[in-house]
C-alpha positions as semicolon CSV with decimal commas, in nm:
position;residue;x (nm);y (nm);z (nm)
1;M;3,168;2,821;-5,630
2;K;3,384;3,094;-5,775
3;S;3,234;3,105;-6,127
4;R;2,929;3,283;-6,194
5;L;2,641;3,066;-6,298
6;I;2,423;3,218;-6,563
7;W;2,089;3,065;-6,607
8;F;1,886;3,123;-6,919
9;L;1,530;3,035;-6,915
10;C;1,348;2,895;-7,212
11;L;0,966;2,932;-7,266
12;L;0,811;2,628;-7,404
13;L;0,524;2,756;-7,593
14;V;0,238;2,594;-7,753
15;G;0,138;2,896;-7,951
16;W;0,256;3,196;-8,131
17;P;0,219;3,548;-7,977
18;A;0,102;3,848;-8,144
19;W;0,376;4,085;-8,101
20;A;0,511;4,385;-8,306
21;D;0,538;4,691;-8,094
22;V;0,859;4,769;-7,907
23;P;0,787;4,753;-7,526
24;A;0,863;5,027;-7,297
25;R;1,216;5,047;-7,143
26;S;1,249;4,936;-6,791
27;S;1,495;4,808;-6,545
28;Y;1,418;4,456;-6,654
29;N;1,440;4,550;-7,025
30;P;1,697;4,821;-7,075
31;Q;1,737;4,760;-7,454
32;P;1,376;4,696;-7,571
33;Q;1,323;4,559;-7,923
34;A;1,028;4,472;-8,137
35;G;0,957;4,109;-8,083
36;D;1,033;4,114;-7,714
37;L;0,794;3,897;-7,498
38;V;0,737;4,072;-7,163
39;L;0,591;3,853;-6,888
40;P;0,466;3,989;-6,559
41;M;0,622;3,884;-6,233
42;P;0,531;3,950;-5,861
43;Q;0,612;4,288;-5,718
44;G;0,601;4,452;-6,061
45;A;0,905;4,271;-6,200
46;E;0,922;4,150;-6,553
47;L;1,081;3,860;-6,741
48;V;1,174;3,947;-7,103
49;L;1,215;3,669;-7,381
50;R;1,338;3,676;-7,740
51;P;1,246;3,459;-8,011
52;I;1,508;3,226;-8,172
53;T;1,400;3,099;-8,500
54;V;1,477;2,732;-8,597
55;P;1,450;2,711;-8,971
56;G;1,266;2,448;-9,177
57;A;0,938;2,270;-9,162
58;G;1,062;1,911;-9,102
59;F;1,250;1,789;-8,795
60;W;1,413;1,472;-8,927
61;G;1,686;1,497;-9,185
62;S;1,693;1,876;-9,197
63;R;2,058;1,997;-9,231
64;E;1,951;2,336;-9,093
65;R;1,868;2,186;-8,758
66;V;2,193;1,992;-8,703
67;I;2,411;2,130;-8,440
68;Q;2,748;2,018;-8,314
69;L;2,825;1,976;-7,947
70;G;3,182;1,935;-7,812
71;D;3,520;1,967;-7,944
72;A;3,704;1,736;-8,168
73;G;4,027;1,805;-7,955
74;G;3,840;1,758;-7,640
75;G;3,906;1,380;-7,583
76;A;3,683;1,142;-7,439
77;F;3,481;1,370;-7,223
78;E;3,420;1,629;-7,494
79;G;3,405;1,452;-7,825
80;V;3,207;1,585;-8,113
81;Q;2,839;1,491;-8,105
82;R;2,585;1,595;-8,370
83;S;2,222;1,649;-8,258
84;L;1,910;1,803;-8,397
85;V;1,731;2,106;-8,244
86;S;1,361;2,173;-8,263
87;G;1,147;2,468;-8,184
88;S;0,880;2,464;-7,932
89;F;0,611;2,569;-8,174
90;Q;0,571;2,654;-8,549
91;D;0,552;3,005;-8,678
92;P;0,217;3,049;-8,840
93;Q;0,368;3,292;-9,092
94;S;0,629;3,054;-9,226
95;A;0,756;2,700;-9,201
96;D;1,007;2,781;-8,924
97;W;0,982;2,701;-8,565
98;T;1,066;2,907;-8,256
99;I;1,240;2,875;-7,930
100;W;1,193;3,160;-7,671
101;L;1,493;3,244;-7,456
102;A;1,535;3,488;-7,184
103;K;1,690;3,807;-7,329
104;Y;1,883;3,883;-7,005
105;E;2,019;3,684;-6,718
106;L;1,791;3,599;-6,432
107;T;1,860;3,869;-6,159
108;K;1,856;3,850;-5,785
109;G;1,554;4,085;-5,798
110;Q;1,357;3,858;-6,012
111;F;1,437;3,552;-5,803
112;V;1,345;3,742;-5,484
113;A;1,016;3,877;-5,645
114;V;0,890;3,519;-5,685
115;M;1,077;3,329;-5,405
116;G;1,141;3,601;-5,132
117;A;1,459;3,724;-4,980
118;D;1,469;3,439;-4,730
119;A;1,476;3,188;-5,016
120;L;1,767;3,373;-5,179
121;A;1,960;3,366;-4,845
122;A;1,885;2,991;-4,810
123;A;1,973;2,901;-5,177
124;S;2,288;3,116;-5,238
125;G;2,628;3,030;-5,153
126;N;2,714;3,396;-5,179
127;P;2,786;3,548;-4,835
128;A;2,674;3,882;-4,964
129;D;2,324;3,750;-5,040
130;Q;2,279;3,655;-4,675
131;N;2,194;4,041;-4,603
132;Y;1,975;4,097;-4,917
133;A;1,663;4,146;-4,695
134;Q;1,833;4,447;-4,507
135;L;1,926;4,633;-4,826
136;Q;1,772;4,972;-4,893
137;G;1,798;5,247;-5,142
138;R;2,073;5,232;-5,385
139;A;2,229;4,915;-5,234
140;L;1,905;4,743;-5,281
141;R;1,859;4,871;-5,658
142;Q;2,207;4,759;-5,742
143;A;2,156;4,419;-5,574
144;Q;1,826;4,372;-5,756
145;V;1,991;4,401;-6,109
146;M;2,274;4,169;-6,046
147;P;2,274;3,832;-6,219
148;L;2,160;3,548;-6,000
149;A;2,466;3,333;-5,922
150;W;2,585;3,090;-5,654
151;V;2,256;2,889;-5,662
152;S;2,197;2,523;-5,741
153;H;2,015;2,363;-6,030
154;Q;1,733;2,278;-5,785
155;A;1,693;2,624;-5,659
156;I;1,622;2,732;-6,023
157;E;1,388;2,457;-6,073
158;D;1,203;2,558;-5,758
159;F;1,188;2,926;-5,891
160;L;1,047;2,803;-6,229
161;R;0,787;2,581;-6,041
162;S;0,673;2,880;-5,825
163;Y;0,674;3,129;-6,114
164;N;0,473;2,899;-6,323
165;L;0,222;2,856;-6,036
166;W;0,199;3,229;-5,998
167;L;0,137;3,268;-6,358
168;F;-0,135;3,001;-6,356
169;D;-0,291;3,113;-6,039
170;P;-0,679;3,059;-6,109
171;Q;-0,758;3,369;-5,896
172;H;-0,559;3,581;-6,137
173;P;-0,632;3,472;-6,497
174;Q;-0,502;3,803;-6,647
175;R;-0,160;3,657;-6,562
176;R;-0,207;3,389;-6,807
177;Q;-0,325;3,616;-7,072
178;A;0,026;3,747;-7,110
179;L;0,151;3,389;-7,198
180;P;0,129;3,309;-7,582
181;M;-0,154;3,067;-7,651
182;V;-0,307;2,850;-7,922
183;D;-0,657;2,728;-7,868
184;Q;-0,658;2,883;-7,531
185;V;-0,365;2,658;-7,414
186;P;-0,080;2,880;-7,259
187;G;0,294;2,796;-7,267
188;F;0,504;2,761;-6,953
189;L;0,858;2,831;-6,835
190;R;1,149;2,576;-6,817
191;L;1,510;2,572;-6,844
192;A;1,664;2,546;-7,214
193;T;1,806;2,210;-7,317
194;E;2,173;2,190;-7,396
195;E;2,087;2,165;-7,775
196;E;1,865;2,493;-7,750
197;W;2,131;2,679;-7,568
198;E;2,399;2,583;-7,816
199;Y;2,185;2,666;-8,113
200;A;2,097;3,003;-7,969
């Protein structure tokens, strides 16, 4: 596969986080902003998400939530479709809803932090990734910040499953505390839907 696949993650939340401060700059968040949601990962890595506001209190019939997918000139395979987008949860300060999307592309370093270098070598179609485990120093740092590419949808689903299991490990309840909650029910990670991605 020659084209670079860019995977964005969406956090499906059941609560609204308390956030206001600008997080510290890091290699995982080189452009920190107020409102960033920074989640811990294994090996000291981080995943940074940004809120996307979906306006309006109601779902059905709200013009603000209608998005257009496809292209009128695209023929039978890409005709225009209209769809509604919803947020994962309601903002307690307004009638709007929110979707959380990853602020940056998922990197090789983040994937390896959760899955391991052997999993990257097995999942990736990029010959350069076969040697990831042997990298050191500057070469390793450069590889760690490269966007993850050349992997299947299933590899991303496996990553999300493993990361969610890590976050929800009963031996480490402090990890769950980083997740936004309502009534002590934390959110979880998943891929964004086509509607969410188009809206964002």
